Coordinates of C-alpha atoms in Angstrom, one line a residue:
S66 CA -5.5 -10.6 -23.1
V67 CA -3.4 -13.1 -24.7
P68 CA -1.3 -15.7 -22.7
T69 CA 2.3 -16.2 -23.3
N70 CA 2.1 -20.0 -23.9
V71 CA -0.1 -20.0 -27.1
I72 CA -0.2 -22.3 -29.9
N73 CA 0.4 -20.8 -33.1
V74 CA -1.7 -21.6 -36.4
S75 CA -0.4 -21.2 -39.6
S76 CA -2.3 -23.6 -41.8
C77 CA -5.5 -25.8 -41.9
G78 CA -5.6 -28.7 -39.3
T79 CA -7.1 -29.8 -36.3
L80 CA -7.0 -28.1 -33.2
D81 CA -7.5 -30.9 -30.4
Q82 CA -5.7 -29.5 -27.2
D83 CA -8.2 -29.1 -24.5
N84 CA -8.1 -25.9 -22.6
A85 CA -5.5 -24.4 -25.3
Y86 CA -5.3 -20.6 -26.8
Y87 CA -4.9 -21.1 -30.3
V88 CA -3.6 -18.1 -32.2
L89 CA -3.5 -17.3 -36.2
N90 CA -0.2 -16.1 -36.8
Q91 CA -0.3 -15.6 -40.6
S92 CA -3.1 -15.7 -43.5
I93 CA -4.1 -19.1 -44.5
D94 CA -4.8 -19.5 -48.5
V95 CA -7.0 -22.6 -48.5
S96 CA -6.9 -24.7 -51.7
S97 CA -9.7 -25.4 -53.4
G98 CA -11.2 -28.8 -53.0
Q99 CA -10.2 -29.2 -49.3
P100 CA -13.3 -30.0 -47.2
D101 CA -12.8 -28.1 -44.2
C102 CA -10.0 -25.9 -42.8
L103 CA -9.9 -25.5 -39.3
I104 CA -11.1 -28.5 -37.2
I105 CA -12.0 -27.8 -33.3
T106 CA -12.2 -31.3 -31.5
G107 CA -10.8 -30.2 -28.1
N108 CA -13.2 -28.3 -25.3
N109 CA -12.7 -25.2 -23.6
I110 CA -10.3 -23.9 -26.7
T111 CA -9.5 -20.2 -27.9
L112 CA -9.1 -19.7 -31.5
D113 CA -7.9 -16.1 -32.0
G114 CA -7.3 -14.5 -35.3
E115 CA -6.5 -11.4 -33.8
S116 CA -8.3 -9.6 -36.5
K117 CA -5.2 -9.2 -38.4
Y118 CA -4.9 -12.2 -40.9
L119 CA -7.1 -13.6 -43.7
I120 CA -8.6 -17.2 -44.6
S121 CA -9.2 -17.0 -48.2
I122 CA -10.4 -19.7 -50.4
P123 CA -11.1 -19.5 -54.1
S124 CA -14.1 -21.6 -53.8
F125 CA -15.3 -23.7 -51.3
L126 CA -17.6 -26.7 -50.7
G127 CA -17.1 -27.3 -46.9
R128 CA -16.4 -25.4 -43.6
I129 CA -13.6 -23.1 -43.1
V130 CA -14.0 -23.5 -39.2
D131 CA -15.6 -26.6 -38.0
I132 CA -16.7 -26.9 -34.2
R133 CA -16.8 -30.3 -32.7
G134 CA -16.1 -29.6 -29.3
S135 CA -17.6 -27.4 -26.4
N136 CA -16.9 -24.4 -24.4
S137 CA -14.9 -22.6 -26.8
L138 CA -14.1 -19.0 -27.9
I139 CA -13.8 -18.3 -31.7
K140 CA -12.9 -14.7 -32.2
G141 CA -11.1 -12.2 -34.4
L142 CA -11.0 -14.2 -37.8
N143 CA -11.2 -12.9 -41.3
M144 CA -12.3 -15.2 -44.0
T145 CA -13.7 -14.7 -47.5
V146 CA -14.7 -16.9 -50.5
L147 CA -13.2 -15.4 -53.6
L148 CA -15.7 -17.0 -55.9
P149 CA -18.7 -17.6 -54.1
A150 CA -20.8 -18.1 -57.3
I151 CA -19.3 -21.9 -57.5
S152 CA -19.3 -22.5 -53.6
L153 CA -21.6 -24.0 -51.0
S154 CA -19.2 -23.1 -48.0
Y155 CA -19.8 -22.5 -44.5
G156 CA -17.8 -20.1 -42.3
I157 CA -18.1 -21.2 -39.2
Y158 CA -20.3 -24.3 -38.2
V159 CA -21.2 -25.8 -34.8
N160 CA -21.9 -29.5 -35.1
P161 CA -24.5 -31.2 -33.2
S162 CA -24.0 -31.6 -29.3
S163 CA -21.3 -29.0 -29.5
N164 CA -22.7 -26.8 -26.8
N165 CA -21.6 -23.4 -24.7
N166 CA -19.4 -21.9 -27.7
T167 CA -19.0 -18.2 -28.2
I168 CA -18.2 -16.9 -31.9
S169 CA -17.5 -13.4 -31.5
E170 CA -16.1 -10.1 -33.6
N171 CA -15.3 -12.2 -36.6
T172 CA -15.7 -10.8 -40.3
L173 CA -17.0 -13.2 -43.0
S174 CA -17.8 -12.4 -46.6
N175 CA -19.0 -14.2 -49.6
V176 CA -19.5 -17.3 -47.5
S177 CA -23.0 -19.5 -48.2
F178 CA -23.9 -19.5 -44.5
G179 CA -22.0 -17.3 -42.5
I180 CA -22.5 -18.8 -39.0
S181 CA -24.4 -22.2 -38.3
T182 CA -25.4 -24.2 -35.6
S183 CA -27.0 -27.6 -35.7
S184 CA -28.6 -29.5 -32.6
S185 CA -26.3 -27.4 -30.5
D186 CA -27.6 -25.3 -27.4
S187 CA -26.5 -22.4 -25.4
N188 CA -24.2 -20.8 -27.8
T189 CA -23.2 -17.0 -28.0
I190 CA -23.2 -15.3 -31.6
S191 CA -22.2 -11.9 -31.2
R192 CA -20.6 -8.8 -32.8
N193 CA -19.7 -10.7 -35.8
T194 CA -19.8 -8.8 -39.3
I195 CA -21.4 -10.9 -42.0
I196 CA -21.4 -9.7 -45.8
S197 CA -22.7 -11.1 -48.9
S198 CA -24.3 -14.6 -47.8
S199 CA -26.0 -16.3 -50.6
Q200 CA -28.0 -18.4 -48.4
R201 CA -28.0 -17.2 -44.6
G202 CA -26.1 -14.7 -42.6
I203 CA -26.6 -16.8 -39.3
F204 CA -28.7 -20.2 -39.4
I205 CA -29.9 -21.8 -36.1
A206 CA -31.2 -25.2 -36.8
S207 CA -32.4 -27.3 -33.8
S208 CA -30.7 -25.5 -31.7
N209 CA -32.0 -23.9 -28.4
T210 CA -31.2 -21.2 -25.7
S211 CA -28.7 -19.4 -27.6
T212 CA -27.9 -15.7 -27.9
I213 CA -27.6 -13.9 -31.4
S214 CA -26.6 -10.2 -30.6
G215 CA -25.0 -7.3 -32.0
N216 CA -24.3 -8.7 -34.9
T217 CA -24.0 -6.6 -38.5
I218 CA -25.2 -8.7 -41.5
S219 CA -25.6 -7.1 -44.9
N220 CA -26.5 -8.3 -48.5
S221 CA -27.5 -11.8 -47.4
N222 CA -30.3 -13.9 -49.0
Q223 CA -31.6 -14.2 -45.0
G224 CA -30.3 -12.4 -42.3
I225 CA -30.8 -14.5 -39.4
S226 CA -32.9 -17.4 -39.5
T227 CA -34.0 -20.4 -37.5
S228 CA -35.4 -23.6 -37.6
S229 CA -37.1 -25.6 -35.1
S230 CA -35.2 -23.9 -32.5
N231 CA -36.6 -22.8 -29.1
N232 CA -36.1 -20.3 -26.6
N233 CA -33.2 -18.5 -28.2
T234 CA -32.7 -14.5 -27.9
I235 CA -32.0 -12.3 -31.2
S236 CA -31.6 -9.0 -30.0
G237 CA -29.6 -5.7 -31.2
N238 CA -28.7 -6.8 -34.5
I239 CA -28.3 -4.7 -37.7
I240 CA -29.8 -6.0 -40.9
S241 CA -29.7 -4.5 -44.2
N242 CA -30.4 -5.5 -48.1
S243 CA -31.5 -8.9 -47.0
S244 CA -34.6 -10.9 -48.5
D245 CA -35.7 -11.7 -45.2
G246 CA -34.1 -10.1 -42.0
I247 CA -35.0 -12.2 -39.4
S248 CA -37.1 -15.3 -40.0
T249 CA -38.3 -18.1 -37.8
D250 CA -39.5 -21.8 -38.9
S251 CA -41.2 -24.0 -36.1
S252 CA -39.3 -22.3 -33.6
N253 CA -41.0 -21.3 -30.3
S254 CA -40.6 -19.2 -27.2
N255 CA -38.1 -17.0 -28.8
T256 CA -37.5 -13.3 -28.1
I257 CA -36.6 -11.0 -31.2
S258 CA -36.0 -7.4 -29.8
G259 CA -34.1 -4.1 -30.5
N260 CA -33.1 -5.3 -33.8
T261 CA -32.7 -2.7 -36.6
I262 CA -33.7 -4.0 -40.2
S263 CA -33.7 -2.2 -43.4
N264 CA -34.4 -2.6 -47.2
S265 CA -35.6 -6.1 -47.0
L266 CA -38.4 -8.0 -48.7
V267 CA -40.0 -8.9 -44.8
G268 CA -38.3 -7.4 -42.1
I269 CA -39.3 -10.4 -39.3
Y270 CA -41.4 -13.4 -40.6
T271 CA -42.3 -16.3 -38.5
S272 CA -43.8 -19.4 -39.8
S273 CA -45.5 -22.1 -37.5
S274 CA -43.8 -20.3 -34.5
N275 CA -45.8 -20.0 -31.5
T276 CA -45.5 -18.0 -27.9
S277 CA -42.7 -15.7 -29.1
T278 CA -41.9 -12.1 -28.4
I279 CA -41.2 -9.4 -31.1
S280 CA -40.5 -6.3 -29.5
G281 CA -38.7 -3.2 -29.7
N282 CA -37.4 -3.8 -33.5
T283 CA -36.9 -0.7 -36.0
I284 CA -37.8 -2.0 -39.5
S285 CA -37.7 0.2 -42.5
N286 CA -37.9 0.1 -46.2
S287 CA -39.6 -3.3 -46.5
N288 CA -42.2 -5.2 -48.1
Q289 CA -43.6 -6.3 -45.2
G290 CA -42.5 -5.1 -41.8
I291 CA -43.4 -8.0 -39.5
S292 CA -45.5 -11.0 -40.9
T293 CA -46.5 -14.3 -39.4
S294 CA -47.8 -17.3 -40.7
S295 CA -49.8 -20.0 -38.6
S296 CA -48.0 -18.4 -35.6
N297 CA -50.0 -18.2 -32.2
N298 CA -49.9 -16.8 -29.1
N299 CA -47.3 -14.5 -30.1
T300 CA -46.7 -10.7 -28.7
I301 CA -45.8 -8.0 -31.3
S302 CA -45.3 -4.9 -29.4
G303 CA -43.2 -1.6 -29.6
N304 CA -41.9 -2.0 -33.0
I305 CA -41.4 1.2 -35.3
I306 CA -42.1 0.0 -38.8
S307 CA -41.9 2.5 -41.8
N308 CA -42.2 2.7 -45.3
S309 CA -43.6 -0.9 -45.8
S310 CA -46.4 -2.3 -48.0
D311 CA -47.9 -4.2 -45.0
G312 CA -46.5 -2.9 -41.7
I313 CA -47.9 -5.9 -39.5
S314 CA -49.7 -8.8 -41.3
T315 CA -50.9 -11.8 -39.7
D316 CA -51.9 -15.1 -41.9
S317 CA -54.0 -18.0 -40.3
S318 CA -52.2 -16.9 -36.9
N319 CA -54.7 -16.9 -33.7
S320 CA -54.4 -15.6 -30.4
N321 CA -51.6 -12.9 -31.0
T322 CA -51.4 -9.6 -29.5
I323 CA -50.2 -6.4 -31.6
S324 CA -49.9 -3.6 -29.1
G325 CA -47.9 -0.3 -29.0
N326 CA -46.8 -0.3 -32.3
T327 CA -46.0 2.6 -34.6
I328 CA -46.5 2.1 -38.4
S329 CA -45.8 5.0 -40.8
N330 CA -46.2 5.5 -44.6
S331 CA -47.5 2.1 -44.9
L332 CA -50.0 0.8 -47.6
R333 CA -51.7 -1.3 -45.2
G334 CA -50.9 -0.8 -41.4
I335 CA -52.2 -3.9 -39.6
Y336 CA -53.5 -6.4 -42.0
P337 CA -55.2 -9.8 -40.4
Y338 CA -56.0 -12.4 -42.8
F339 CA -58.1 -15.5 -41.5
S340 CA -56.7 -14.7 -38.2
N341 CA -58.9 -15.1 -35.0
N342 CA -58.7 -13.9 -31.4
L343 CA -56.2 -10.9 -32.1
A344 CA -55.7 -8.1 -29.8
I345 CA -55.0 -4.7 -31.4
V346 CA -54.0 -2.5 -28.9
N347 CA -52.9 1.1 -28.5
N348 CA -51.0 1.1 -32.0
L349 CA -50.4 4.4 -33.8
I350 CA -50.5 4.7 -37.5
V351 CA -49.4 7.5 -39.2
N352 CA -49.2 9.0 -42.8
S353 CA -50.7 5.8 -44.2
R354 CA -50.8 5.5 -47.8
G355 CA -53.9 3.2 -48.0
Y356 CA -55.8 1.0 -45.5
R357 CA -54.9 1.8 -41.8
V358 CA -56.6 -1.7 -40.6
F359 CA -57.3 -4.1 -43.2
F360 CA -59.4 -7.5 -42.5
S361 CA -59.3 -9.9 -45.4
G362 CA -60.7 -13.6 -45.0
I363 CA -62.8 -14.8 -42.1
S364 CA -61.3 -13.4 -39.0
R365 CA -63.2 -13.9 -35.8
G366 CA -62.3 -12.3 -32.3
I367 CA -60.8 -9.2 -33.3
Y368 CA -60.4 -6.5 -30.3
L369 CA -59.5 -3.0 -31.5
N370 CA -58.7 -1.0 -28.5
N371 CA -57.4 2.5 -28.4
L372 CA -56.3 2.5 -32.3
T373 CA -54.8 6.3 -33.2
V374 CA -54.7 7.3 -36.9
L375 CA -53.2 10.4 -37.9
N376 CA -53.0 11.8 -41.4
G377 CA -54.4 9.1 -43.1
N378 CA -55.1 9.0 -47.0
S379 CA -58.6 10.0 -47.3
S380 CA -58.9 7.6 -50.5
F381 CA -59.0 5.0 -48.0
Y382 CA -60.8 4.2 -44.7
D383 CA -59.2 3.6 -41.4
V384 CA -60.8 0.3 -41.0
E385 CA -62.0 -1.7 -43.7
S386 CA -63.4 -5.4 -44.0
I387 CA -64.0 -7.5 -46.7
S388 CA -64.3 -10.6 -44.8
P389 CA -67.8 -11.9 -44.8
Y390 CA -68.8 -13.2 -41.1
S391 CA -65.9 -11.6 -39.1
F392 CA -66.2 -10.5 -36.1
V393 CA -64.8 -7.3 -34.8
E394 CA -65.0 -5.5 -31.4
F395 CA -63.9 -2.0 -30.7
V396 CA -62.7 -1.7 -27.1
N397 CA -62.3 2.0 -25.6
S398 CA -61.8 3.3 -29.1
S399 CA -62.1 7.1 -29.5
F400 CA -62.1 6.3 -33.3
N401 CA -63.0 9.4 -35.1
N402 CA -62.4 8.4 -38.6
S403 CA -63.6 6.5 -41.5
Y404 CA -64.7 2.8 -41.8
R405 CA -66.4 0.4 -44.2
L406 CA -67.2 -3.0 -42.8
S407 CA -69.2 -5.9 -45.0
S408 CA -71.2 -8.7 -43.8
T409 CA -69.2 -8.2 -40.2
F410 CA -70.1 -9.1 -36.6
M411 CA -69.4 -6.0 -34.8
A412 CA -69.6 -5.0 -30.9
F413 CA -68.6 -2.0 -29.1
E414 CA -67.6 -1.7 -25.4
N415 CA -66.5 1.3 -23.0
T416 CA -64.9 -1.0 -20.3
G417 CA -66.5 -0.8 -17.0
N418 CA -69.6 1.5 -18.4
A419 CA -71.4 0.1 -21.4
M420 CA -71.4 -2.7 -24.2
I421 CA -73.7 -3.1 -27.5
R422 CA -73.2 -6.3 -29.2
F423 CA -75.1 -6.7 -32.6
N424 CA -77.2 -9.3 -33.5
Q425 CA -77.0 -9.3 -36.9
L426 CA -74.5 -9.1 -39.8
L427 CA -73.6 -5.4 -40.7
T428 CA -72.7 -3.6 -43.6
V429 CA -72.0 -0.2 -42.7
N430 CA -69.7 2.6 -43.7
G431 CA -68.9 6.3 -42.6
S432 CA -66.6 8.7 -41.9
D433 CA -66.7 8.8 -38.0
L434 CA -67.4 5.7 -36.2
G435 CA -66.7 7.4 -32.9
R436 CA -69.7 10.0 -33.4
D437 CA -72.2 6.9 -35.1
V438 CA -71.7 4.8 -31.9
R439 CA -70.8 6.3 -28.8
L440 CA -70.7 4.6 -25.3
G441 CA -70.5 6.1 -21.8
F442 CA -71.5 5.7 -18.3
N443 CA -75.3 4.4 -18.8
F444 CA -75.7 5.1 -22.0
V445 CA -75.2 4.3 -25.6
S446 CA -76.2 6.0 -28.6
V447 CA -76.3 4.7 -32.3
N448 CA -76.6 7.1 -35.1
S449 CA -79.9 6.1 -36.1
S450 CA -79.4 8.0 -40.0
N451 CA -77.2 5.4 -40.5
L452 CA -79.3 2.5 -42.1
G453 CA -76.6 -0.2 -41.6
F454 CA -76.6 0.1 -38.0
N455 CA -80.5 -0.2 -37.8
K456 CA -80.1 -4.0 -36.4
S457 CA -81.4 -5.6 -33.2
A458 CA -78.5 -5.4 -30.5
N459 CA -78.2 -6.3 -27.0
I460 CA -76.9 -3.8 -24.7
T461 CA -75.2 -4.2 -21.3
F462 CA -74.4 -1.3 -18.8
Y463 CA -71.9 -1.9 -15.9
G464 CA -71.8 -0.2 -12.3
L465 CA -75.4 0.4 -12.1
P466 CA -76.9 0.6 -8.5
T467 CA -78.3 -2.7 -7.2
N468 CA -80.3 -1.0 -4.5
I469 CA -82.9 0.5 -6.6
P470 CA -86.4 0.4 -4.6
N471 CA -89.3 -1.1 -6.4

């Protein structure tokens, strides 16, 4: 509720009174060339636009709302730049060391950067609508432990972007028609969950970003659904990706877990490239237009566990490796479809029962890997008619009795 002792705001200026409640009581037409409009220097301030009035700027090189204090609430503002092509503008900008602010229920259009924070922590950016940002809808730079949730962003170059920002939560946002839906650069231990992203070049992209969780997102009609580059020890789980060229791709990214994802109508479902120690577990690939799992570049320590493929394009293989000297281990995979692997080290394991590890590079192909290599309690069977498997191997049986008399 709005208190009775509010301070009305009817023009650009400085809001410097701590613990004050400021209310925008009329629209503001900002003149071109003015560097900043509303400058917040006080702490514990509320700036309330009541979603009734418009801050409009013909063209702008500056910040419409410039936050320099902490613990403030900015809500209900409507702002637009009328000539965005000649502008480099910030809608709401949070300065260094301005922490614990809440930016909520604002509408911004044609602003270069919708909402930006720089070296400021523990901010909440929620339920804002951002339209047609030429640079980034929401940009978090060197800012940690913030929450970005429930925002709607459309027709922006990048929807939500972080740089050198750690331990943030990005959840429940709706992003459409952006180059990158959500991107992180040199940002670690972030949680990206429950977002809906459509019609982007890349749904979610991480670069040099480690130990993060990407889960429960829905991504459709993107060239790449989820893509990582030089990003390690991340978990990518429970995402639903449809109508993409690459469902999930990793480039020079190690020790990641890709689990429980559903990928449909992709050209390549899961695509590791020069990536090592990947656990690919319990994924479902449906109606693939091309390769289901495709390895390129030397990738070692790839663990395929319980991969399910439905209605794949018969002109392509379910698993294909063109990566010489890669190492792939199939674990508990009732994998009854096609494969082609070139100069690849291979192992198969039925957990708790048996394991076979080939000692030489294999070049093999076939229509039913589950038939050609079968494992169970106390047995391993290899289809000798597939000459590619006629190589030496080490076989291990588990759970055998140890009290057998001589």
